[in-house]
Coordinates of N, CA and C in Angstrom, one line a residue:
X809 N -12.9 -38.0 -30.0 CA -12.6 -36.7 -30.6 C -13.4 -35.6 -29.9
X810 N -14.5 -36.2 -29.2 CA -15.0 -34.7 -28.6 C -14.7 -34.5 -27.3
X811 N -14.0 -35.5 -26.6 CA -13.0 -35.3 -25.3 C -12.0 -34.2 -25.9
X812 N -11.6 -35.0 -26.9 CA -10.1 -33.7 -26.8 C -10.7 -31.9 -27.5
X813 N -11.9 -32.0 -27.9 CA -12.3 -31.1 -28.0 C -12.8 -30.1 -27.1
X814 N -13.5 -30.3 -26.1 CA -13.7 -30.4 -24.8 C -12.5 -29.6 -23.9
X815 N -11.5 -31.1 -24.2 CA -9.9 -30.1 -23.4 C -9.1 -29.2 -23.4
X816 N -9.5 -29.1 -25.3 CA -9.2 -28.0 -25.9 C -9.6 -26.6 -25.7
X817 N -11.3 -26.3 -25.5 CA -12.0 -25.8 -25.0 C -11.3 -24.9 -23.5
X818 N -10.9 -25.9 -22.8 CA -10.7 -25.7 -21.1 C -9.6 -25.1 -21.4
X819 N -8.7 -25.6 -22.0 CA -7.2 -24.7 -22.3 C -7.6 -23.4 -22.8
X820 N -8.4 -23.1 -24.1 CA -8.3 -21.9 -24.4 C -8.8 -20.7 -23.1
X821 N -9.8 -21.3 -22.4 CA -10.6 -20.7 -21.2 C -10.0 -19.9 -20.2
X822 N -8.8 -20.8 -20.2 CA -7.5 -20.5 -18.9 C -6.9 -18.9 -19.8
X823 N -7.3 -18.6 -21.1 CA -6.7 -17.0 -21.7 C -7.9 -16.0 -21.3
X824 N -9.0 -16.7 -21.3 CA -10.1 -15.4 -20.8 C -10.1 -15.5 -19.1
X825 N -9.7 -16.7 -18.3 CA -10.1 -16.6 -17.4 C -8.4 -15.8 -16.3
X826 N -7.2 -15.0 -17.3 CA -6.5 -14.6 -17.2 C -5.3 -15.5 -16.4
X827 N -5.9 -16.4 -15.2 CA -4.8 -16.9 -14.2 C -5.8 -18.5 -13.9
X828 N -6.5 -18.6 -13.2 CA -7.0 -19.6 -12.6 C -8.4 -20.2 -12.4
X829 N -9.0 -21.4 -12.7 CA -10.7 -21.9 -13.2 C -10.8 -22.5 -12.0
X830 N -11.6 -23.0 -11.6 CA -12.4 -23.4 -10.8 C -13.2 -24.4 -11.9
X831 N -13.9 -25.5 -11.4 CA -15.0 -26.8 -12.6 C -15.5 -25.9 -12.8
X832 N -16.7 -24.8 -12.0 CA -17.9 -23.9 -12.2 C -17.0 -23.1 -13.6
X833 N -15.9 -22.1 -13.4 CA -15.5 -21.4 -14.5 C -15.3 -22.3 -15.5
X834 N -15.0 -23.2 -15.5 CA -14.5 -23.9 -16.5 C -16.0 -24.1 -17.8
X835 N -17.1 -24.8 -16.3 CA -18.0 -25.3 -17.5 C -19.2 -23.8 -18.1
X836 N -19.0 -22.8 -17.5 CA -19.5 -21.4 -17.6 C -18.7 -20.6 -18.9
X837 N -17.4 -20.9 -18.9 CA -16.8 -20.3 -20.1 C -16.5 -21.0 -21.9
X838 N -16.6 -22.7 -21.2 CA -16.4 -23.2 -22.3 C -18.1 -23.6 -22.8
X839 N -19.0 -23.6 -21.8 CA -20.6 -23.8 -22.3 C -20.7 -25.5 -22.2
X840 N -19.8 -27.1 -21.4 CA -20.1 -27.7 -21.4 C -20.2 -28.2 -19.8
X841 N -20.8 -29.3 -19.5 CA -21.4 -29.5 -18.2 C -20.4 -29.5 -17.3
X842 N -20.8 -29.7 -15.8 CA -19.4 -29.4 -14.9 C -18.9 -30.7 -15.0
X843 N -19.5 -31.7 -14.9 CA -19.2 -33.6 -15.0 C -18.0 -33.0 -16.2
X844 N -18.1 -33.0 -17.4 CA -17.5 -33.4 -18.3 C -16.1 -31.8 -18.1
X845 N -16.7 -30.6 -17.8 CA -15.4 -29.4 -17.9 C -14.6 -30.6 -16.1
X846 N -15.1 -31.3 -15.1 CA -14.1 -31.8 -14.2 C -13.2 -32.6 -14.7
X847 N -13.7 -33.5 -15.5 CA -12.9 -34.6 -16.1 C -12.1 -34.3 -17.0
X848 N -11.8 -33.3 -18.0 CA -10.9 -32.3 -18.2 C -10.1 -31.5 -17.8
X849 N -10.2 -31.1 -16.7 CA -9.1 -30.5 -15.8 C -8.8 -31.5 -15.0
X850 N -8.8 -32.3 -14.3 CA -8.5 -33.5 -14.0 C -7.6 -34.3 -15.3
X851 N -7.7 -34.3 -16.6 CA -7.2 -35.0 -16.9 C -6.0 -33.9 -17.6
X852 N -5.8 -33.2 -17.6 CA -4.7 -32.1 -17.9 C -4.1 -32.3 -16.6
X853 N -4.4 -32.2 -15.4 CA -3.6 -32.4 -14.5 C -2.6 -33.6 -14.5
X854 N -3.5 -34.7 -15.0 CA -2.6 -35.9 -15.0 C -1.6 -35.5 -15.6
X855 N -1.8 -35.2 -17.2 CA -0.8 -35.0 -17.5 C 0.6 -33.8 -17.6
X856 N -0.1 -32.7 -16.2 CA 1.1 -31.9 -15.9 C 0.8 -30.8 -16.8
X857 N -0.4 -30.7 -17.2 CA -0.9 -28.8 -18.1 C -1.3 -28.6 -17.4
X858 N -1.8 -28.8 -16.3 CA -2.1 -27.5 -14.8 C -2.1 -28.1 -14.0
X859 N -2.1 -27.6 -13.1 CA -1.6 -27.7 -10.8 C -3.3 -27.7 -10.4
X860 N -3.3 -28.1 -9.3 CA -4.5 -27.8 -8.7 C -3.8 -27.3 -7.0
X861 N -4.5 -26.1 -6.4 CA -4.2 -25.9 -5.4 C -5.3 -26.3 -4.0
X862 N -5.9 -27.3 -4.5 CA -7.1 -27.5 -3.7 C -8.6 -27.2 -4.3
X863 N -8.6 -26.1 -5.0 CA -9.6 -25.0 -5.1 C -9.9 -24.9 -6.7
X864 N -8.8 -24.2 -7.0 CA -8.1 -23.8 -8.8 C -7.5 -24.3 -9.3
X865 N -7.2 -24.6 -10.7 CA -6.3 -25.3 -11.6 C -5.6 -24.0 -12.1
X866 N -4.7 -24.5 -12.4 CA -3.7 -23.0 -12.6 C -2.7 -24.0 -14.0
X867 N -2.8 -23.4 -15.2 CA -1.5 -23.9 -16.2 C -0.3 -23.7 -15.5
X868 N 0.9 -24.8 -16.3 CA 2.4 -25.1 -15.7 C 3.0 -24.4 -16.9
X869 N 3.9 -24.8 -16.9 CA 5.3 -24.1 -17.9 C 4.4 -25.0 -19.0
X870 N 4.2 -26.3 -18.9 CA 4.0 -27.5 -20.4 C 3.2 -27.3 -21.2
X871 N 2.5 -26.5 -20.7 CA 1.4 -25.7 -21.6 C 2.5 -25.1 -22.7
X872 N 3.2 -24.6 -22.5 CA 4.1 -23.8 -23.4 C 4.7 -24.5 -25.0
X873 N 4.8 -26.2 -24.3 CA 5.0 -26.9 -25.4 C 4.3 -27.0 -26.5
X874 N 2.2 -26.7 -26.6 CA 1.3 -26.4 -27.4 C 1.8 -25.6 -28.4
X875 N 2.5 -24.4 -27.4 CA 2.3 -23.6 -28.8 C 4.6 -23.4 -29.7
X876 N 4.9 -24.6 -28.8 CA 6.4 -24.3 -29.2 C 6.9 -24.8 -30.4
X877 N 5.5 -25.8 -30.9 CA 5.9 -26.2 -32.5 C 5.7 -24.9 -33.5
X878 N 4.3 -24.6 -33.1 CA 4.1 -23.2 -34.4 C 5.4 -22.2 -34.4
X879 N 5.7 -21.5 -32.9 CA 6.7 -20.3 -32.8 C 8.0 -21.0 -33.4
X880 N 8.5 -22.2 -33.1 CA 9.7 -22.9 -33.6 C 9.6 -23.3 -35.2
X881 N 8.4 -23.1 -35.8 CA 8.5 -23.8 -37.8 C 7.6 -21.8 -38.2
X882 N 7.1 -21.3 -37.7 CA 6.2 -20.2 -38.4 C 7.7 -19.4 -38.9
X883 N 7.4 -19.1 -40.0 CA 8.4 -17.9 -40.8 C 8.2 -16.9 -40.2
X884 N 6.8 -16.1 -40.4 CA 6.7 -14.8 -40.1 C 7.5 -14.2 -38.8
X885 N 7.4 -15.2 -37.5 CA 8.0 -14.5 -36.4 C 9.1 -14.6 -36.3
X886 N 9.8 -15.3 -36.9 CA 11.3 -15.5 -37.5 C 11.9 -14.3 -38.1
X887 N 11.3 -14.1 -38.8 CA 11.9 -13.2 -40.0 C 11.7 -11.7 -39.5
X888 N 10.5 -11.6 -38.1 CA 10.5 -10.2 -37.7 C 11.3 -9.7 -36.5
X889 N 12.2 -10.7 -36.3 CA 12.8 -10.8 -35.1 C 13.8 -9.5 -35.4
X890 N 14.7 -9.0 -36.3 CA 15.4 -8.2 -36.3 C 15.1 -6.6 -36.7
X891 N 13.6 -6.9 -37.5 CA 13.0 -5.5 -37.4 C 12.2 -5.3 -36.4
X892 N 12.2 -5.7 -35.3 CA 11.2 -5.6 -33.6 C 12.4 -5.1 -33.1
X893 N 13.6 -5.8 -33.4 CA 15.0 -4.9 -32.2 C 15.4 -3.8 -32.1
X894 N 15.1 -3.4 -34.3 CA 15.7 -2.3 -34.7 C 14.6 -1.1 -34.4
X895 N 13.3 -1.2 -34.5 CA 12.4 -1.0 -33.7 C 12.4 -0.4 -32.0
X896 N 12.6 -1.4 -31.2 CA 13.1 -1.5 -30.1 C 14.2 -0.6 -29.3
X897 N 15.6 -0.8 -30.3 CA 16.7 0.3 -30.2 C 16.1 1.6 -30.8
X898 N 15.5 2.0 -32.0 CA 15.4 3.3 -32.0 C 14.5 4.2 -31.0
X899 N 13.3 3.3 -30.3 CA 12.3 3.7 -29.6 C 12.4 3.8 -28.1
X900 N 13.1 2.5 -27.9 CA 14.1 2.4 -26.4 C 12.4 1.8 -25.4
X901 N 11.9 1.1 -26.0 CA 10.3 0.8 -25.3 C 10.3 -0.9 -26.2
X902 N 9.5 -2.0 -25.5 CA 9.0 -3.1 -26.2 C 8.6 -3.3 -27.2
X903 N 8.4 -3.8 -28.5 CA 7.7 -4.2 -29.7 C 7.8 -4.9 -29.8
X904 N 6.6 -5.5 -30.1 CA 5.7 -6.6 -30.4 C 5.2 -7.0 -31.6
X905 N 5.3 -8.3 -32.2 CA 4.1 -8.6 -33.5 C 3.0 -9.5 -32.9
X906 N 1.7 -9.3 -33.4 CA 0.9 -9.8 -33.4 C -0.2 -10.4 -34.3
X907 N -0.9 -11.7 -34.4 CA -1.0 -12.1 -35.9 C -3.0 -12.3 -35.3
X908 N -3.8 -12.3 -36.5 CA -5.0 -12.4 -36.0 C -5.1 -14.1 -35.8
X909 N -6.7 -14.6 -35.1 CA -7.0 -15.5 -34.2 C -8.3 -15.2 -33.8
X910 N -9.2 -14.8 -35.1 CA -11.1 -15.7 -35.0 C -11.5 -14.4 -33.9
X911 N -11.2 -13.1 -34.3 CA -11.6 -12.3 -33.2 C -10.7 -12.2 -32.0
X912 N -9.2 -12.7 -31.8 CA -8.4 -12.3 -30.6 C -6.9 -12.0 -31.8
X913 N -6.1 -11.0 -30.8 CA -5.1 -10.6 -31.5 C -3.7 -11.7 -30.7
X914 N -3.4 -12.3 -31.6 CA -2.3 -13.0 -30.6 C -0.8 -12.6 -30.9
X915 N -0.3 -12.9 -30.1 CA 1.6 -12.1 -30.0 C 2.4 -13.1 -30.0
X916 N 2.9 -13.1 -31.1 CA 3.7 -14.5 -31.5 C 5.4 -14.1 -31.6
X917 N 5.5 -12.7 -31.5 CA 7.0 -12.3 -31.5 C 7.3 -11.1 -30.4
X918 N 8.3 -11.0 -29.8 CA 8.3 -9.6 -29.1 C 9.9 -8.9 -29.0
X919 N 10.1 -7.9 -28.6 CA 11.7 -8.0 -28.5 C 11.5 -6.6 -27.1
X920 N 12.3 -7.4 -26.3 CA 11.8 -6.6 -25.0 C 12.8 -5.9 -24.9
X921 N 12.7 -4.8 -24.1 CA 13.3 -3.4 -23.9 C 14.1 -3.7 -22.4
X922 N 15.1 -2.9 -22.2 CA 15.6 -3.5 -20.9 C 15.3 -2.5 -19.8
X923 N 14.2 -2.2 -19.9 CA 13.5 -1.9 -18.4 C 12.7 -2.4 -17.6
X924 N 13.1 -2.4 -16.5 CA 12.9 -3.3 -15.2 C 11.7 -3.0 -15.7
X925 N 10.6 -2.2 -15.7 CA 9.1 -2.3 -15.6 C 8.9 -2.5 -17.0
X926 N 8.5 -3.1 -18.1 CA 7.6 -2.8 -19.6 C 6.6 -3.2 -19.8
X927 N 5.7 -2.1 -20.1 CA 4.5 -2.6 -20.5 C 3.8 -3.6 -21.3
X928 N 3.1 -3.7 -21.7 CA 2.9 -4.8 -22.4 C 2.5 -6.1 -22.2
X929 N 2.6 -7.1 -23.3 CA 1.9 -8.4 -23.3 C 3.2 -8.8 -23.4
X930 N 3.5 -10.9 -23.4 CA 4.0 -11.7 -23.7 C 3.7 -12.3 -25.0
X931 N 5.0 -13.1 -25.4 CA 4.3 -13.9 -26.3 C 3.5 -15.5 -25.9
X932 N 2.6 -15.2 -26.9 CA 1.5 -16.4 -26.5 C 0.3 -15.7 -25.9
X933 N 0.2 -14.5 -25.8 CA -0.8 -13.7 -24.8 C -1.6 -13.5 -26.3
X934 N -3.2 -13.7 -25.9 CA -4.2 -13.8 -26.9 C -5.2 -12.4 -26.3
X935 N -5.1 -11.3 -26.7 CA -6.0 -9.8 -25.8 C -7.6 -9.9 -27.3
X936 N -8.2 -9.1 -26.4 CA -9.3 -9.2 -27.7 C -9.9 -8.3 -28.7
X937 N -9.5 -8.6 -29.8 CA -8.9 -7.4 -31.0 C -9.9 -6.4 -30.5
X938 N -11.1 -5.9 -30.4 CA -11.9 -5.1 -30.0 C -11.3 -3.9 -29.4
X939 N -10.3 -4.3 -28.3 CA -10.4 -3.2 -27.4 C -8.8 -3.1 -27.5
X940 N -8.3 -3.7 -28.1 CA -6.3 -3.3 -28.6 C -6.3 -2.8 -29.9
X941 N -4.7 -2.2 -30.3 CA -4.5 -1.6 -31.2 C -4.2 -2.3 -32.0
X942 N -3.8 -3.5 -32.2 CA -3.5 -4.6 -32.3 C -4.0 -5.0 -33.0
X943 N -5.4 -5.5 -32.8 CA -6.7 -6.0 -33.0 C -7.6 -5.6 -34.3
X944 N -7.1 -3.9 -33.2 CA -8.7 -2.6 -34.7 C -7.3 -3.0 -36.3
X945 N -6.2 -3.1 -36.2 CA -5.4 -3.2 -37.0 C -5.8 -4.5 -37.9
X946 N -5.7 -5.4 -37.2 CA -5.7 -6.8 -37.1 C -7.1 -7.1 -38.5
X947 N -8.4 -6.5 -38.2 CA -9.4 -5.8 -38.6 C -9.6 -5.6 -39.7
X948 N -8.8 -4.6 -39.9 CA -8.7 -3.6 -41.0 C -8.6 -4.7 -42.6
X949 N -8.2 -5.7 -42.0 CA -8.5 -7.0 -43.7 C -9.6 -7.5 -43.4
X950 N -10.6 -7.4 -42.7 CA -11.9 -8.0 -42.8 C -12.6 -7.2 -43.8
X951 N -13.9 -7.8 -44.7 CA -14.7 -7.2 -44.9 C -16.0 -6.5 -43.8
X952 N -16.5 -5.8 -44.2 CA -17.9 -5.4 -43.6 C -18.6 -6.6 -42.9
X953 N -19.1 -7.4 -43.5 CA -19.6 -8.3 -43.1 C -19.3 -9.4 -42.4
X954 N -17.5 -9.9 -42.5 CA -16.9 -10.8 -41.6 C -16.7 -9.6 -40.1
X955 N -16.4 -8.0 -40.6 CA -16.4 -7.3 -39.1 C -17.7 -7.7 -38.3
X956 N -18.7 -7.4 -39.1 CA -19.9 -7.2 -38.4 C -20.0 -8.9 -37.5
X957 N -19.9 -9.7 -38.3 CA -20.1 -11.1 -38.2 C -19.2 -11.4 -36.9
X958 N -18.2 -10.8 -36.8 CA -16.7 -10.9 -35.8 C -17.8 -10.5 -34.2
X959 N -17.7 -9.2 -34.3 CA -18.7 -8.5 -33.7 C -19.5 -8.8 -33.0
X960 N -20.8 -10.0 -33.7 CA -21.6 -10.7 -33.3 C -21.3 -11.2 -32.4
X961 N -20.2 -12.1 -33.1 CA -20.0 -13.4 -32.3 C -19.1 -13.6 -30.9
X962 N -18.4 -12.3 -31.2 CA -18.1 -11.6 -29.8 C -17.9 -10.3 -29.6
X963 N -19.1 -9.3 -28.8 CA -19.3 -8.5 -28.4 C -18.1 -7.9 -27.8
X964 N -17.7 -6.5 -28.0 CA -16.9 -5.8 -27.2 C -17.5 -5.8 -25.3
X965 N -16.3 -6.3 -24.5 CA -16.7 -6.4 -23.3 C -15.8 -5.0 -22.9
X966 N -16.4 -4.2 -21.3 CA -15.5 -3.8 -21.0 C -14.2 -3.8 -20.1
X967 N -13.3 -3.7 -19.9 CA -12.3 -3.7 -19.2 C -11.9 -2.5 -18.6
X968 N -12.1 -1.6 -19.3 CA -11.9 -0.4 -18.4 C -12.9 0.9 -18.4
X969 N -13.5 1.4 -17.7 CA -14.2 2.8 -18.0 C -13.9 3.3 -19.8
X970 N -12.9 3.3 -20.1 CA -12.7 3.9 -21.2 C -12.9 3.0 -22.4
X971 N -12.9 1.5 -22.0 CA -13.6 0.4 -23.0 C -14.8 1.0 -24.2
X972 N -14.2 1.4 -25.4 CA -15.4 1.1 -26.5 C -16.5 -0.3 -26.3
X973 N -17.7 -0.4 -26.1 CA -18.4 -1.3 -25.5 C -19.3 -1.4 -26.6
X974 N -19.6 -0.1 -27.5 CA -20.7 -0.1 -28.4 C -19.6 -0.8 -30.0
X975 N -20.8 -1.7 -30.2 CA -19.7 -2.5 -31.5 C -19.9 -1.2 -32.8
X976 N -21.0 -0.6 -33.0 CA -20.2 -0.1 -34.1 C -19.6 1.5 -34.0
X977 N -19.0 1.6 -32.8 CA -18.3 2.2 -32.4 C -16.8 1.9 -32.3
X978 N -16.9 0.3 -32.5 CA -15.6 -0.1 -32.8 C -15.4 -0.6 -34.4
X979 N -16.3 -0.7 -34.9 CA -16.4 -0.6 -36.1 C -15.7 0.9 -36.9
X980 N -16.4 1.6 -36.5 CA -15.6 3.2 -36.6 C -14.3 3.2 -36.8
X981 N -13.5 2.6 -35.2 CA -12.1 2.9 -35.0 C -11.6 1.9 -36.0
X982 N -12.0 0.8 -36.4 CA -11.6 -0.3 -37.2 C -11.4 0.6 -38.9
X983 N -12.7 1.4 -38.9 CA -12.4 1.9 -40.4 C -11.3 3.5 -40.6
X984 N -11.1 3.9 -39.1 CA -10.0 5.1 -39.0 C -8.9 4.5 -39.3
X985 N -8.7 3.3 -38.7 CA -7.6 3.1 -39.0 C -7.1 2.1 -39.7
X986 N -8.3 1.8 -40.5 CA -7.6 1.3 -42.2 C -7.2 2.9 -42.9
X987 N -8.1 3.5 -43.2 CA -7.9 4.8 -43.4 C -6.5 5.5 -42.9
X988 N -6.5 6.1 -41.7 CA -5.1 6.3 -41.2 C -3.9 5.2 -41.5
X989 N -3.8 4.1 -41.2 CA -2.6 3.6 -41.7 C -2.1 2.6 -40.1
X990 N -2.9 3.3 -38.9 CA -2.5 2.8 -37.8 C -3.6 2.9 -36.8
X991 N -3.5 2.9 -35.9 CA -4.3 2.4 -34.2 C -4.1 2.7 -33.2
X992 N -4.5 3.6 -32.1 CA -4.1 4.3 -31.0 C -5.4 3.8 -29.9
X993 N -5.4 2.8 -29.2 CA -5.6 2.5 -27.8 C -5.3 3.2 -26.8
X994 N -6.2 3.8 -26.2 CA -5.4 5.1 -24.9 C -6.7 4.3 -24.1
X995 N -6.1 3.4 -22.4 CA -6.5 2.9 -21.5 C -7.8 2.1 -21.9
X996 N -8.3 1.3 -23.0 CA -9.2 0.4 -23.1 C -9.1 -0.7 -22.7
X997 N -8.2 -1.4 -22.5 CA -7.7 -2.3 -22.3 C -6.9 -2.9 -20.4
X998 N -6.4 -1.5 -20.2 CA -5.7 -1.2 -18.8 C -5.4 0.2 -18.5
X999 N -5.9 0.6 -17.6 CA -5.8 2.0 -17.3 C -4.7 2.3 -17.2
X1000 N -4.1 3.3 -17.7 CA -2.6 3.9 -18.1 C -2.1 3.6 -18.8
X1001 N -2.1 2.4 -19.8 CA -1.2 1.9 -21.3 C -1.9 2.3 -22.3
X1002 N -1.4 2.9 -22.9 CA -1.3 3.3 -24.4 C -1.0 2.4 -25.4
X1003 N -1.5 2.1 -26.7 CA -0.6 1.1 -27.6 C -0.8 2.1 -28.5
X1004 N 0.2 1.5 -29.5 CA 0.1 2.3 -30.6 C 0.4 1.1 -31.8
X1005 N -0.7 1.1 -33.0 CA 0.0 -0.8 -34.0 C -0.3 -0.1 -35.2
X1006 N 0.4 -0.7 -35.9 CA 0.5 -0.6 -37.6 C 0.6 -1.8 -38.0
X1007 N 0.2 -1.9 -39.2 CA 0.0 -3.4 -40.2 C 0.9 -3.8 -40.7
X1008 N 1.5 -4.8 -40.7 CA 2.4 -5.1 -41.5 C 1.7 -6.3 -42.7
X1009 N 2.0 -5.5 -44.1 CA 1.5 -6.0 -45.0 C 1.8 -6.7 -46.1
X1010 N 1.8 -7.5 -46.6 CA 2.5 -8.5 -47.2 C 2.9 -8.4 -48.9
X1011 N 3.6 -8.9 -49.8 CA 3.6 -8.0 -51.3 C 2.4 -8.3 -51.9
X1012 N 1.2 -8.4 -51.9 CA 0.0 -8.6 -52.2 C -1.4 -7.2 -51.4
X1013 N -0.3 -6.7 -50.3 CA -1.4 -5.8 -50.0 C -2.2 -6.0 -48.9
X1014 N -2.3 -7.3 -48.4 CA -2.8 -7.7 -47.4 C -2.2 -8.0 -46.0
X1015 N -3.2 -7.4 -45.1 CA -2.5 -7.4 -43.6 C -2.3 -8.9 -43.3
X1016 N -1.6 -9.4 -42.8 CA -0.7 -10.5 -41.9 C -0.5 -9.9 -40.7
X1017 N -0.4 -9.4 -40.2 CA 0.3 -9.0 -39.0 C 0.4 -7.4 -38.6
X1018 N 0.4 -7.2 -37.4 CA 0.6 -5.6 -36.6 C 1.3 -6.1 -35.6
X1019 N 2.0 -4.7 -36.1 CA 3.9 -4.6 -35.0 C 2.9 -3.1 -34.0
X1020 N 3.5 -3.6 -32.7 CA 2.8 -2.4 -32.0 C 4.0 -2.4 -30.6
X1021 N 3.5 -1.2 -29.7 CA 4.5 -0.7 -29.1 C 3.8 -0.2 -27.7
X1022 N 3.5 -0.9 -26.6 CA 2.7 -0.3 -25.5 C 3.5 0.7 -24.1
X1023 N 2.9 1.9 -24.2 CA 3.9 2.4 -23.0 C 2.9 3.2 -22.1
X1024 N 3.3 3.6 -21.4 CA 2.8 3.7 -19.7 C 2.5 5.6 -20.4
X1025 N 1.1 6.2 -20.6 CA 0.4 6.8 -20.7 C 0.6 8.1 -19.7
X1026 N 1.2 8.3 -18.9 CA 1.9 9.0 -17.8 C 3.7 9.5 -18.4
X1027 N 4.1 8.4 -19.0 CA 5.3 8.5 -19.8 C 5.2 9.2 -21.2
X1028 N 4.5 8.9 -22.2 CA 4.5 9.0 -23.2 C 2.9 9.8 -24.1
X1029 N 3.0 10.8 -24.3 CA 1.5 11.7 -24.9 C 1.0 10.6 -26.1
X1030 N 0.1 10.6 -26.8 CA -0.5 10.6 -28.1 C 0.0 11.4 -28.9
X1031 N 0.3 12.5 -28.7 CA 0.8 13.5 -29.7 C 2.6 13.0 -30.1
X1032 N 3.3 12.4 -29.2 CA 4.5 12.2 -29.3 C 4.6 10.4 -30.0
X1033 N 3.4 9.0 -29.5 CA 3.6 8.5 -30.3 C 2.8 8.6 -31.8
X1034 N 2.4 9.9 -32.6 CA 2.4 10.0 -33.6 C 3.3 10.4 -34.3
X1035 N 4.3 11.3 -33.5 CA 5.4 12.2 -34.5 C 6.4 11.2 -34.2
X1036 N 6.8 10.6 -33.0 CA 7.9 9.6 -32.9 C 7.9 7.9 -33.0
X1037 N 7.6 7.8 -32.3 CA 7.0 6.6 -32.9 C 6.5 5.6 -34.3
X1038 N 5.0 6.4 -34.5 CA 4.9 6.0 -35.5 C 5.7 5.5 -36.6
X1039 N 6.4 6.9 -37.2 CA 7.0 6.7 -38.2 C 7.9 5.8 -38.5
X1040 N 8.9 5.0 -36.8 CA 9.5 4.2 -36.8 C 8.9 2.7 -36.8
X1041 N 7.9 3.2 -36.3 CA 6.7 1.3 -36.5 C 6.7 1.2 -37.7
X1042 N 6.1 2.3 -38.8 CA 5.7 2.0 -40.1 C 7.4 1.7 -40.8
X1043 N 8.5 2.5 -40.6 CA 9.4 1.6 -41.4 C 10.1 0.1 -41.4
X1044 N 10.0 -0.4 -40.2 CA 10.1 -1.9 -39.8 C 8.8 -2.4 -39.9
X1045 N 7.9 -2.2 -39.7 CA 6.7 -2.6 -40.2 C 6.6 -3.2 -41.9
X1046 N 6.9 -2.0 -42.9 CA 6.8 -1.7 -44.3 C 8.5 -2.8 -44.4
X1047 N 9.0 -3.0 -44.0 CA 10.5 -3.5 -44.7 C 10.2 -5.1 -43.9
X1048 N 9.2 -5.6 -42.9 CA 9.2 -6.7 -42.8 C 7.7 -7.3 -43.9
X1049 N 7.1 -6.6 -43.9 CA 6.5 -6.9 -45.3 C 7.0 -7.0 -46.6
X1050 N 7.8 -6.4 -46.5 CA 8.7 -6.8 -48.2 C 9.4 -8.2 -47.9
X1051 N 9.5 -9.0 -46.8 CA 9.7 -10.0 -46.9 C 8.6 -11.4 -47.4
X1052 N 7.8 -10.7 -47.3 CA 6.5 -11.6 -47.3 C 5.9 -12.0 -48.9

């Protein structure tokens, strides 16, 4: 059991390590030796969860099978599939649901827009609540002390010049926007995307889930997704929680 824990480990590694590990990344991100992170990527290879190009191990399509039992039995991403489209058509840009994951925001539903370029994540893409809209949303059902605890245990890194880096600075944004109702990301994450996420909250009050909406920052002001946008997140948002 601590092999497969181990392998476990290596797979998650391949989401922080964006594309491709090397043994050294491998035993540097998951914290176990390079002997034992080699024998793990070697043994995923055997069985066809990643390629090696001489150099790098890189995940295949089969990896996809991990997560195709949850997305194929989970209700929630089921059920939000038609308020993400209706979403989608009114806004004419990508939306997305995303559900929390121990400090990372993961995207388990999406309904993509039919422009050659769209911004945004895929599903199965795990970004780190800290510095997405997504995320500070995501948040906003923690107590004080699971934030702070969150926090601890993983530090806001940065990614872009405009990365909040100071934790209770993101603690802040976390409590604006329980307060406000929503979440505005402008280039934390990637320089020129904007996100914009709202909670979607369940008949008990509590967040499950944030539907959000990323667009190209050059395209779309802050001032415009408040007055437009938003209010369309929050009604597909609010009507997929009445399902809950």
């Amino acid at each position: 059991m601590g092999g497969l824990a181990k392998g476990l480990a290596v797979i998650e590694a391949f989401e922080r390590a964006q594309s491709a590990l090397t043994v050294a990344d491998a035993a540097r991100l998951t914290g176990i030796t390079r002997p034992a992170a080699r024998r793990c990527l070697l043994t995923l290879t055997e069985c066809g969860y990643l390629s090696y190009d001489g150099k790098r191990y890189q995940p295949t399509l089969r990896l996809l099978r991990l997560s195709a039992a949850y997305l194929s039995t989970a209700q929630l991403p089921a059920l939000a599939q038609p308020y993400l489209v209706a979403a989608r058509v009114a806004l004419d840009q990508s939306v997305s649901l995303a559900v929390w994951d121990d400090g990372w925001s993961v995207f388990v539903n999406r309904a993509e827009s039919t422009h050659i370029l769209s911004p945004g994540v895929k599903v199965g893409a795990r970004l780190p609540a800290a510095a997405t809209a997504t995320g500070r949303v995501l948040m906003t059902s923690l107590s004080e002390e699971e934030l702070a605890e969150v926090l601890d245990r993983q530090p806001p890194e940065r990614h872009t010049a405009r990365t909040v880096v100071d934790a209770s600075q993101v603690v802040e944004a976390v409590r604006r926007a329980r307060a406000d109702g929503y979440a505005i990301v402008d280039g934390e994450l990637q320089e020129g995307l904007r996100a914009l996420a709202v909670p979607v909250k369940d008949s008990r009050g509590q967040v499950i889930a944030a539907m959000s909406v990323n667009v190209m920052a050059a395209q779309v002001s802050i001032e415009r997704l408040r007055d437009e946008f938003l209010p369309v997140l929050v009604e597909n948002a609010t009507a997929l929680g009445r399902t809950q």
